[in-house]
Amino acid sequence: MKSIILREGREKSLRRRHPWIFSGAIARVEGDPKSGETVEIKSAAGEWLARGSYSPRSQITVRVWTFNAAEEIGPEFFRARLGIALESRGLLGSAASFDRPHPADEGAQSALRLVNAESDGLPGIIVDRYAEFLVIQLLTTGAEYWRKALVSELERTLAPAGMYERSDVDVREKEGLEKRSGVLAGGEPPDLLEIREGPCRFLVDLKRGHKTGFYLDQRENRALMPEYAAEAEVLNCFSYTGGFGVAALKARAARVTNLDSSAQVLDLARRNFDLNGLDQSKVEYVAGDAFAVLREWRDAERRFDLVILDPPKFVESTSQLTRASRGYKDINLLAFKLLRRGGVLFTFSCSGLMSPELFQKIVADAALDAGREARIIRRLSQAADHPTGLSFPEASYLKGLVCKVAV
Ligand code: SAH
C-alpha cells in the first residue's frame, strides 16, 4: 500500500480536517508513490487518518482528498464532490444548463465559480463557468493526475460548449508541473466572450485575461455601486477591464476615471462601457502607474467622491509583507487625499498573507497621515461562490473596507 506515515504528534491539524500536510510532518513514505498518486495517510502509531494526493516536489507534500476511509478516489469521487459543489450553488439538475439568462432578468449572472479548490473538497481544482464555457485550473500534482477523469465528469455533468484550461500560473512550478493552457474539450471559446453580471455586461478574454479571465471574486462588491455611485465622480483605480467603473456609471455616476498600468486592459474597458450603452464622454481612461498618477493628481488637487482601490496581490511570501504594507499604505494615503469630504473609499487587499487586522491598521495609518477622519461603514470579502472551508481559513484572501470620510 502506498502510504505516508506522519511524525509523532503531527496529526493534530488533520484531526481538525485541515487538508495540507507539509514535508516536515512526514516521518516516511512507503510503497514509492508517483507524483499525484493517491496515498493513505497514517499517524505515527499507524492509525488511518485520511487519503490524499502525493506531491514530492512541493512543500505541501500531501493534500487530502477525503477523511472517509470508505471513499475511494476515482471518477465517482469527483462526480460526488462536483455534485456537492454545484448543489451548494443552487445549480443541480436543469439549473446547471448553460442557457443564457433572459435579457430582462437584471439579477442574472452568467459567470460563476463552480469549484473553489480545497473549500469545495477538491484541492488544486478551480472551475469557473463563463456563459456556456468552462475555464479550469489544475494547480497541483493531484489535480493533474486526475485530469482526464475530471474533464469527462465536467462534460458529463455540465455539457459545456467548450472547456478551456488556464493552468498558466506560477504555483504549478512549486509542484514541479509545467504551465499549461489550451482547449480541453469541445469548441474553442471566442477571443472575447460576453457575460452578464446583474445589470452589467462584460467582454471577457478567457484565453489571455487575468486569472480565468475576470475578477469574479469582486462580483458582489461591484453590485454595491448603486448604493454609493449616484452623482459621484468616481476613480476606479486598478480598473482592469472596467468592472467597478461600468457598474458605477450604470448606477448613474457623474463621471468615471479608469486607471490601470495596462493600456491593453483599458482598451477592453472602453469596449465594455460601449457594450453597456454608456456615454463615453463621462468616462476617462488613464494608462499609468497608480502610485505616480495619484501623486500627480494629489499635487494638482484633483478630487473624487468615490475611489475604488483594488490593487493586485502585493504579497507573494511572508518576507514581502513589510514592503507590501508600505505599498498599501502609500496608495491608501493618496486615495484619502483625493477624496472630498463625505467621500467614500472602497479599499481592497487580495493578499491572503495580509491579515484583515493588519490591513485595517494600514488603512487607519493612511487616513491619519493624510489628515482625514474616516470610518469603516462596511466590510467586504470575496463573493459567495468563492467559499472558505471552515477548516481551511487560508481560502479567505480578499478583504475590503468601505470607509466614509467624515472630515
Ligand atoms: N477591480 C478589477 C480588478 C483589478 S486587478 C475588477 O473588478 O475587475 C488589478 C489591476 O491592477 C490589473 O488590471 C493590473 O493591470 C493593474 N495594475 C497592476 N499594477 C499597477 C500599477 N502599479 N498601477 C496601475 N495599475 C496596476
Coordinates of C-alpha atoms in Angstrom, one line a residue, residues 20 38 62 65 118 137 154 173-174 217 224 229 239 244 266 281 291 336 358 393 407:
W20 CA -2.5 20.0 3.9
T38 CA -3.2 8.7 -4.0
V62 CA 0.1 15.8 0.6
W65 CA -9.0 14.2 -0.8
E118 CA -9.9 23.0 -1.1
Q137 CA -7.2 25.4 -13.5
L154 CA -17.4 18.1 -16.1
E173 CA 6.1 25.3 -10.7
K174 CA 6.2 24.6 -7.0
D217 CA -14.5 37.3 -6.7
L224 CA -22.8 47.7 -4.3
A229 CA -22.1 55.9 -7.1
S239 CA -9.6 49.2 -13.1
F244 CA -16.4 48.7 -10.9
L266 CA -8.1 49.7 -20.8
S281 CA -18.0 61.5 -22.7
F291 CA 1.4 55.4 -7.4
F336 CA -7.7 59.6 1.2
L358 CA -3.1 44.3 9.6
P393 CA -9.1 29.6 6.6
V407 CA -13.7 65.4 7.7

